Amino acid sequence: MGNQPTITILGTGYVGLTTAALTAAAGMKTYLIDPNPTRLESVRAGKSFFYEAGLDSLVADGVANGRIIPTPVYAEAVLQSDIVISAVGTPDNPDGSSNLNYVFAAASEAAQYLKPDAVYVQKSTVPVGTGNKIRQLFMNAGQNRAYVSNPEFLREGTALADSLWFDRIVVGGTDANALAKVMQLYKDIESNRTAIAGLAGLSAPANYQSGAYISVALESAELIKVTANAFLALKISFANSIALLADQTGADILEVMDGVGADKRIGRAFLNAGRGYGGGCFPKDVSGLIAAGLEHDVSLEIMEAAQAVNEGMPGYIIEKLQDALGGSLEHTEVAVLGLAFKAGTSDIRRSPGMHIANLLTQAGSAVRVFDPKAGQEAAGQLDERVAIAESIEQAIHDAGAIVVATDWPEFVEYTPQAYAAQLQGGIFVDAMNVFNAQAFSAAGIHYIGIGRSGNSKEHAVL
Ligand code: NAD
């Protein structure tokens, strides 16, 4: 481990902290920079500021053995570092384009301290063409430094597992030596995988096959990241479009997509209808891609359509509930289970569950919400009339309707009988399409799925 590079990571967010935990666990001295004192304080105390399986153990270990060094000071960290990784946020502007203020600010500040042979790595999701602008920025600062695009593919909720048992590592750039150094960083993590996984309490996914190392042009690497997310978003919106047709025709979307996905050319993944995608990535990556297209006179109408379908799903689900209630949501007690944008995380950015809870409140329902991890983060962003419950039971007791908006295991494993005992004959909206419709009907509950109006045969088991 003696020859390992010293790393600086710019941005202690979901991506930055996860990356730091891994480089440190693989033996690399890792500086972690952020202007946000609360996030640094949390790391200093050996804890992640968000929930992610296994992360606290790695952060605690890295801080205790001195390999993770949180600091707000660029000079202290960058001057010492062989590899500087930018993982700052890239939110969207009001017009949907990517806000690159943090990306350029981080690059400008780092440029003052980069060692001559340092490699600057871009892990933030940026529009194609950004890398060349940063190379120019370095040159203007009199610092001609190696630049590598290295997009991040981890998913919140399974961030460490995704990084340890990756599908692919993508690097893009022109400097072969710099590309090799970045590849080596990941090979070091990979060769320490068993020990790191043990410390984090994680185990390998079934049937894992080695991931690929892919080295491409800078612009290609930048475009791979957003294209991958855009395609996944497209699959979800496609499934939702077909689900609307299934609702009108008696087909069951699960049966449809099982049949469609059995075609190996298509595959089953991400063809799941429901309340649509959310989170800190898909919505902004889709709008960022559309904006990048417009900048180059390329119309990505296909993505505009995906976006429109997605934005319509929470309203569509609420309409279904309203119809089932006889036309009005007013004065109905509705429990919304799930505020995190997906299971396994406390992240509520652009969360459909949050949106559904707020929309229902605005429509006059009395809304109670519960999420096993996201309740605290959600508090400030929910309509103030929404009540935050401390348990499933507290949320659903005597409710007229339940909407499950995140597929947390505790919701999925809660039995129809247990729901029925609290609901007393009410309506159950399965906005994730993960429950067994027949089992709910058998328990005396009016089940509503998305695109599941049909007489499902395959799923009629329990
Ligand atoms: P985040 O908002 O959680 O974290 C970004 C951090 O950067 C914040 O803590 C912020 O204070 C810090 N920051 C801002 N300006 C800075 C500066 N000049 N120097 C140092 N730190 C600075 O964001 P995130 O979710 O970790 O995402 C980071 C990037 O990775 C984004 O481009 C995102 O699109 C991409 N990405 C995210 C995920 C994910 O699942 N969250 C997955 C793949 C890619």
XYZ file of C-alpha atoms and ligand atoms in Angstrom:
506
model
C 0.000 0.000 0.000
C 3.099 2.236 0.299
C 2.864 3.618 -3.240
C -0.754 4.518 -3.096
C -1.793 7.985 -4.187
C -3.016 10.646 -1.813
C -6.529 11.673 -2.720
C -8.575 14.826 -2.294
C -12.300 14.679 -2.811
C -14.094 17.953 -3.431
C -17.638 17.676 -2.085
C -18.789 15.630 0.900
C -22.112 14.619 -0.596
C -23.650 11.231 -1.337
C -21.010 10.551 -3.967
C -18.023 12.279 -2.349
C -18.428 10.628 1.037
C -19.041 7.177 -0.432
C -15.947 7.516 -2.629
C -13.837 8.738 0.292
C -14.993 5.841 2.446
C -13.801 3.438 -0.255
C -10.461 5.025 -1.097
C -9.657 5.265 2.620
C -10.726 1.668 3.239
C -8.439 0.615 0.378
C -5.553 2.275 2.224
C -5.369 5.710 0.590
C -4.956 8.904 2.578
C -8.081 10.828 1.611
C -8.822 14.479 2.218
C -12.486 15.325 2.128
C -13.423 18.916 1.401
C -16.709 20.719 1.808
C -17.753 24.268 2.643
C -20.680 22.859 4.651
C -19.525 22.664 8.304
C -22.390 20.377 9.353
C -21.383 17.696 6.866
C -17.701 17.897 7.872
C -18.601 17.830 11.554
C -20.633 14.693 11.039
C -17.704 12.997 9.268
C -15.297 14.093 12.013
C -17.617 12.380 14.476
C -17.250 9.227 12.377
C -20.759 9.311 10.905
C -22.334 9.852 7.536
C -24.816 12.725 7.334
C -27.228 10.454 5.419
C -28.288 6.859 5.754
C -26.566 4.343 3.496
C -26.006 0.677 4.370
C -22.459 0.010 5.611
C -21.243 3.587 5.210
C -21.037 4.551 8.878
C -18.694 1.634 9.624
C -16.276 2.678 6.869
C -16.424 6.369 7.777
C -15.852 5.629 11.483
C -12.906 3.380 10.632
C -11.384 5.843 8.163
C -11.607 8.746 10.605
C -10.267 6.654 13.502
C -7.217 5.434 11.537
C -6.543 8.918 10.159
C -7.049 8.045 6.494
C -10.162 10.211 6.117
C -9.271 13.824 6.786
C -12.228 16.226 6.603
C -11.271 19.865 6.007
C -12.737 22.985 4.408
C -9.250 24.139 3.316
C -8.262 23.420 -0.298
C -4.594 24.361 0.146
C -4.078 21.863 2.974
C -5.462 18.998 0.899
C -4.828 19.678 -2.796
C -1.140 20.596 -2.408
C -0.528 17.069 -1.073
C -2.675 15.140 -3.508
C -1.868 12.998 -6.531
C -5.496 12.652 -7.547
C -8.154 15.327 -6.947
C -11.709 14.155 -7.473
C -14.509 16.648 -7.975
C -17.845 15.350 -6.643
C -19.633 18.637 -6.047
C -23.322 19.050 -6.749
C -24.711 19.841 -10.204
C -28.308 20.880 -9.544
C -30.543 22.080 -12.341
C -31.233 25.714 -13.179
C -34.865 26.853 -13.342
C -34.765 26.273 -17.128
C -33.651 22.651 -16.622
C -30.040 23.143 -17.737
C -27.196 22.040 -15.455
C -25.965 24.554 -12.930
C -22.196 24.237 -13.152
C -21.340 27.006 -10.674
C -20.036 24.535 -8.080
C -18.110 22.549 -10.695
C -16.272 25.612 -11.987
C -15.774 27.113 -8.516
C -14.202 23.850 -7.300
C -11.960 23.600 -10.389
C -10.825 27.247 -10.090
C -9.945 26.883 -6.448
C -8.202 23.535 -6.928
C -6.223 24.946 -9.893
C -4.323 27.188 -7.494
C -2.833 24.225 -5.639
C -2.663 21.266 -8.052
C 0.772 19.595 -8.148
C 2.274 19.538 -11.687
C 1.708 15.786 -12.019
C -1.677 15.743 -10.286
C -4.705 14.316 -12.063
C -8.002 16.195 -11.827
C -10.933 13.791 -11.985
C -14.507 14.850 -12.702
C -16.993 12.584 -10.959
C -19.876 15.047 -10.923
C -22.427 14.534 -13.684
C -21.748 17.312 -16.181
C -22.995 18.101 -19.696
C -20.859 16.940 -22.593
C -18.264 19.602 -23.343
C -17.670 20.613 -19.705
C -14.332 18.813 -19.459
C -12.834 20.878 -22.240
C -14.045 24.076 -20.580
C -12.276 23.053 -17.360
C -9.093 22.157 -19.221
C -9.253 25.647 -20.678
C -9.809 27.084 -17.206
C -6.667 25.274 -15.988
C -4.688 26.598 -18.957
C -5.902 30.145 -18.360
C -4.667 29.770 -14.775
C -1.288 28.718 -16.166
C -1.830 25.172 -14.896
C -1.899 22.636 -17.696
C -3.122 19.634 -15.666
C -4.301 16.168 -16.647
C -8.102 15.974 -16.681
C -10.107 12.738 -16.568
C -13.863 12.323 -16.769
C -14.905 9.476 -14.483
C -18.687 9.459 -14.172
C -20.291 7.883 -11.133
C -22.905 5.144 -11.477
C -23.684 4.316 -7.850
C -27.310 4.270 -6.770
C -28.351 5.680 -3.434
C -29.586 2.879 -1.213
C -26.977 0.476 -2.590
C -24.118 2.947 -3.024
C -21.301 0.912 -1.465
C -22.378 -2.379 -2.989
C -22.664 -0.738 -6.421
C -19.142 0.621 -6.071
C -17.591 -2.599 -4.772
C -19.338 -4.869 -7.276
C -19.522 -2.434 -10.161
C -20.804 -3.063 -13.690
C -18.261 -0.746 -15.221
C -15.691 1.912 -14.461
C -15.621 4.545 -17.203
C -12.739 6.951 -17.726
C -12.370 9.480 -20.506
C -9.511 11.797 -21.428
C -6.467 12.245 -23.585
C -3.602 11.610 -21.154
C -2.928 7.846 -21.111
C -0.855 8.053 -17.952
C -3.602 9.928 -16.097
C -6.245 7.468 -17.288
C -4.100 4.588 -16.030
C -3.703 6.224 -12.609
C -7.472 6.582 -12.224
C -8.048 2.974 -13.342
C -5.445 1.856 -10.785
C -7.327 3.626 -8.001
C -10.360 1.443 -8.747
C -8.239 -1.679 -9.097
C -6.876 -0.985 -5.604
C -10.414 -0.779 -4.272
C -11.349 -3.933 -6.163
C -8.400 -5.895 -4.819
C -9.386 -4.917 -1.266
C -13.034 -5.657 -1.900
C -13.452 -8.607 0.448
C -11.933 -6.788 3.412
C -13.897 -3.588 2.725
C -17.153 -5.497 2.333
C -16.473 -7.303 5.618
C -15.955 -4.016 7.431
C -19.126 -2.564 5.901
C -21.122 -5.738 6.592
C -22.010 -6.199 2.930
C -22.004 -9.307 0.797
C -21.594 -9.784 -2.928
C -24.743 -9.773 -5.045
C -25.748 -13.176 -6.407
C -24.278 -14.033 -9.816
C -21.902 -11.077 -9.837
C -19.555 -11.131 -12.786
C -16.485 -8.947 -12.923
C -17.087 -5.353 -13.961
C -15.586 -3.781 -17.065
C -12.935 -1.067 -17.218
C -13.822 1.216 -20.116
C -11.499 3.914 -21.427
C -12.968 6.315 -23.986
C -12.773 9.861 -25.324
C -13.473 12.625 -22.809
C -16.736 13.664 -24.488
C -17.901 10.044 -24.727
C -17.377 9.477 -21.000
C -19.403 12.592 -20.215
C -22.204 11.472 -22.490
C -22.230 7.848 -21.238
C -23.344 8.957 -17.785
C -26.309 11.115 -18.778
C -27.327 8.760 -21.556
C -27.485 5.823 -19.152
C -29.707 7.747 -16.736
C -31.850 9.113 -19.552
C -32.418 5.617 -20.916
C -33.456 4.284 -17.514
C -35.846 7.228 -17.095
C -37.196 6.503 -20.562
C -37.880 2.872 -19.628
C -39.818 3.944 -16.535
C -41.915 6.466 -18.460
C -42.474 3.940 -21.216
C -43.784 1.415 -18.674
C -46.020 4.118 -17.186
C -47.426 5.028 -20.597
C -48.337 1.404 -21.240
C -49.760 1.151 -17.698
C -52.267 3.910 -18.520
C -53.406 1.843 -21.484
C -53.541 -1.283 -19.315
C -55.781 0.583 -16.863
C -58.228 1.334 -19.666
C -58.229 -2.132 -21.172
C -58.066 -4.712 -18.399
C -54.471 -5.773 -19.003
C -52.124 -6.155 -16.041
C -48.892 -4.186 -16.471
C -46.864 -6.716 -14.450
C -47.936 -9.521 -16.742
C -47.326 -7.328 -19.775
C -43.828 -6.316 -18.733
C -42.904 -9.830 -17.562
C -43.822 -11.004 -21.046
C -42.092 -8.129 -22.783
C -38.994 -8.295 -20.591
C -38.563 -12.016 -21.242
C -37.223 -10.947 -24.622
C -33.466 -10.882 -24.002
C -33.071 -7.958 -26.389
C -35.308 -5.898 -24.099
C -34.813 -7.174 -20.537
C -37.140 -6.734 -17.562
C -35.227 -4.138 -15.524
C -36.735 -0.677 -15.085
C -39.956 -1.539 -16.913
C -41.848 -0.915 -13.697
C -44.918 1.267 -13.696
C -45.806 3.333 -10.636
C -45.432 6.827 -9.251
C -42.476 7.590 -11.496
C -38.852 8.444 -10.868
C -37.482 11.081 -8.508
C -34.301 11.773 -6.590
C -31.283 13.967 -7.089
C -30.256 12.443 -10.428
C -32.838 11.258 -12.980
C -34.992 14.423 -13.138
C -32.048 16.784 -13.453
C -30.007 14.507 -15.710
C -32.950 14.246 -18.115
C -33.526 18.008 -18.148
C -29.764 18.585 -18.420
C -29.577 16.324 -21.469
C -32.505 18.129 -23.102
C -30.801 21.475 -22.436
C -27.447 20.222 -23.764
C -29.246 19.078 -26.916
C -30.829 22.496 -27.399
C -27.440 24.152 -26.974
C -26.246 22.126 -29.965
C -29.500 22.455 -31.949
C -30.449 18.853 -31.289
C -34.036 18.308 -30.233
C -34.458 15.470 -27.737
C -38.241 15.320 -27.915
C -38.142 11.709 -26.831
C -36.808 12.838 -23.453
C -39.307 15.680 -23.213
C -42.048 13.092 -23.574
C -40.492 10.913 -20.860
C -40.331 13.922 -18.587
C -43.978 14.867 -19.206
C -45.199 11.320 -18.499
C -43.182 11.231 -15.279
C -44.485 14.553 -14.041
C -48.052 13.379 -14.611
C -47.865 10.204 -12.534
C -48.454 11.571 -8.983
C -51.539 13.446 -10.238
C -52.773 10.352 -12.083
C -52.465 8.272 -8.912
C -54.329 10.855 -6.869
C -57.102 10.942 -9.463
C -57.450 7.172 -9.190
C -57.819 7.495 -5.441
C -60.292 10.327 -5.811
C -62.420 8.269 -8.203
C -62.379 5.346 -5.783
C -63.512 7.680 -2.997
C -66.504 8.759 -5.057
C -65.082 11.977 -6.492
C -63.669 13.908 -3.533
C -60.562 13.715 -1.407
C -61.783 16.236 1.110
C -61.874 15.228 4.764
C -60.473 11.775 3.965
C -57.698 10.596 6.254
C -54.930 9.365 3.995
C -51.717 7.681 5.135
C -48.741 8.054 2.802
C -46.112 5.402 3.478
C -42.715 6.303 2.003
C -41.130 9.734 1.648
C -37.615 8.780 0.520
C -37.383 8.841 -3.260
C -36.412 5.177 -3.082
C -35.974 2.477 -0.465
C -32.624 2.251 1.319
C -31.961 5.976 1.559
C -33.122 8.989 3.564
C -32.859 11.222 0.467
C -36.104 13.070 -0.311
C -34.931 15.162 -3.272
C -37.726 15.327 -5.897
C -39.443 12.486 -4.095
C -42.792 11.397 -5.550
C -43.961 10.365 -2.046
C -43.409 13.903 -0.774
C -45.196 15.301 -3.804
C -48.158 12.965 -3.358
C -48.457 13.861 0.357
C -48.439 17.577 -0.430
C -50.896 17.244 -3.342
C -53.322 15.235 -1.215
C -53.146 17.859 1.525
C -53.845 20.616 -0.977
C -56.832 18.611 -2.210
C -58.292 18.661 1.298
C -57.256 15.291 2.718
C -55.906 14.941 6.242
C -52.520 13.379 5.539
C -50.318 11.360 7.861
C -46.946 10.152 6.601
C -44.374 7.635 7.723
C -40.924 6.752 6.432
C -38.438 4.552 8.313
C -35.469 6.839 7.481
C -36.588 10.070 5.839
C -39.039 11.536 8.384
C -36.555 14.042 9.772
C -35.308 15.261 6.377
C -38.881 15.525 5.152
C -40.182 17.638 8.026
C -39.206 21.031 6.603
C -40.427 20.300 3.103
C -43.860 18.895 3.719
C -46.975 21.027 3.760
C -47.238 22.114 7.383
C -50.645 20.450 7.677
C -49.094 17.009 7.073
C -48.635 14.983 10.260
C -45.460 12.912 10.541
C -46.081 9.570 12.240
C -43.536 7.507 14.156
C -44.629 4.096 12.929
C -46.647 2.364 10.224
C -49.452 1.754 12.714
C -49.604 5.364 13.828
C -49.821 6.486 10.191
C -52.453 4.048 8.992
C -54.674 3.659 12.060
C -58.284 4.366 11.045
C -57.176 5.877 7.717
C -59.674 5.995 4.864
C -56.899 5.265 2.395
C -53.249 4.265 2.310
C -50.813 5.213 -0.458
C -47.526 3.297 -0.509
C -45.034 5.507 -2.350
C -41.700 3.806 -1.499
C -41.049 0.077 -1.480
C -39.350 -0.124 1.903
C -39.253 -3.792 3.011
C -41.215 -2.975 6.178
C -44.142 -1.809 4.036
C -43.912 -4.661 1.543
C -43.665 -7.297 4.269
C -46.545 -5.860 6.291
C -49.337 -8.302 5.555
C -52.658 -7.473 3.891
C -54.345 -8.699 7.076
C -52.301 -6.267 9.177
C -53.187 -3.392 6.844
C -56.819 -4.511 6.859
C -56.947 -4.517 10.660
C -56.144 -0.790 10.716
C -57.880 0.290 7.522
C -61.241 -1.321 8.183
C -62.335 -1.743 4.601
C -60.606 1.292 3.084
C -58.601 1.825 -0.054
C -55.018 0.751 -0.600
C -53.072 2.515 -3.362
C -49.986 0.576 -4.370
C -48.028 3.346 -6.119
C -45.021 1.012 -6.468
C -46.905 -1.986 -7.913
C -45.216 -4.358 -5.501
C -48.136 -5.879 -3.638
C -50.274 -8.872 -4.461
C -53.590 -7.462 -5.615
C -55.574 -10.649 -4.950
C -54.279 -10.995 -1.397
C -55.512 -7.486 -0.616
C -58.902 -8.136 -2.159
C -59.106 -11.353 -0.155
C -58.395 -9.326 3.009
C -61.353 -7.076 2.177
C -59.309 -4.105 0.964
C -60.012 -2.146 -2.223
C -56.637 -2.471 -3.977
C -55.538 0.086 -6.602
C -52.333 -0.417 -8.541
C -50.985 1.403 -11.580
C -51.966 -0.431 -14.764
C -53.264 -3.382 -12.759
C -56.957 -3.292 -13.482
C -56.897 -6.683 -15.139
C -57.520 -10.171 -13.836
C -53.908 -10.939 -13.117
C -53.266 -14.663 -13.286
C -49.543 -14.944 -12.808
C -49.610 -12.691 -9.773
C -52.708 -14.246 -8.261
C -50.739 -16.306 -5.779
C -50.341 -16.159 -2.013
P -24.634 16.516 -2.920
O -25.396 17.762 -3.138
O -25.065 15.532 -1.882
O -23.124 16.908 -2.523
C -22.384 17.899 -3.140
C -21.480 18.529 -2.065
O -20.578 19.431 -2.699
C -22.245 19.360 -1.028
O -21.964 18.852 0.267
C -21.705 20.779 -1.222
O -21.611 21.507 -0.008
C -20.327 20.485 -1.797
N -19.725 21.609 -2.507
C -20.323 22.604 -3.197
N -19.401 23.445 -3.694
C -18.200 22.972 -3.320
C -16.875 23.395 -3.547
N -16.601 24.475 -4.287
N -15.865 22.664 -3.032
C -16.127 21.556 -2.296
N -17.365 21.097 -2.053
C -18.395 21.801 -2.564
O -24.488 15.828 -4.329
P -24.322 14.272 -4.707
O -25.638 13.595 -4.681
O -23.190 13.674 -3.941
O -23.913 14.421 -6.244
C -22.669 14.918 -6.633
C -22.529 14.736 -8.120
O -22.548 13.348 -8.447
C -23.659 15.368 -8.945
O -23.148 15.831 -10.148
C -24.589 14.195 -9.184
O -25.358 14.378 -10.341
C -23.612 13.072 -9.347
N -24.145 11.737 -9.033
C -24.905 11.556 -7.932
C -25.398 10.284 -7.632
C -26.276 10.047 -6.442
O -26.859 8.968 -6.365
N -26.407 10.986 -5.516
C -25.074 9.190 -8.465
C -24.264 9.412 -9.572
C -23.792 10.695 -9.841
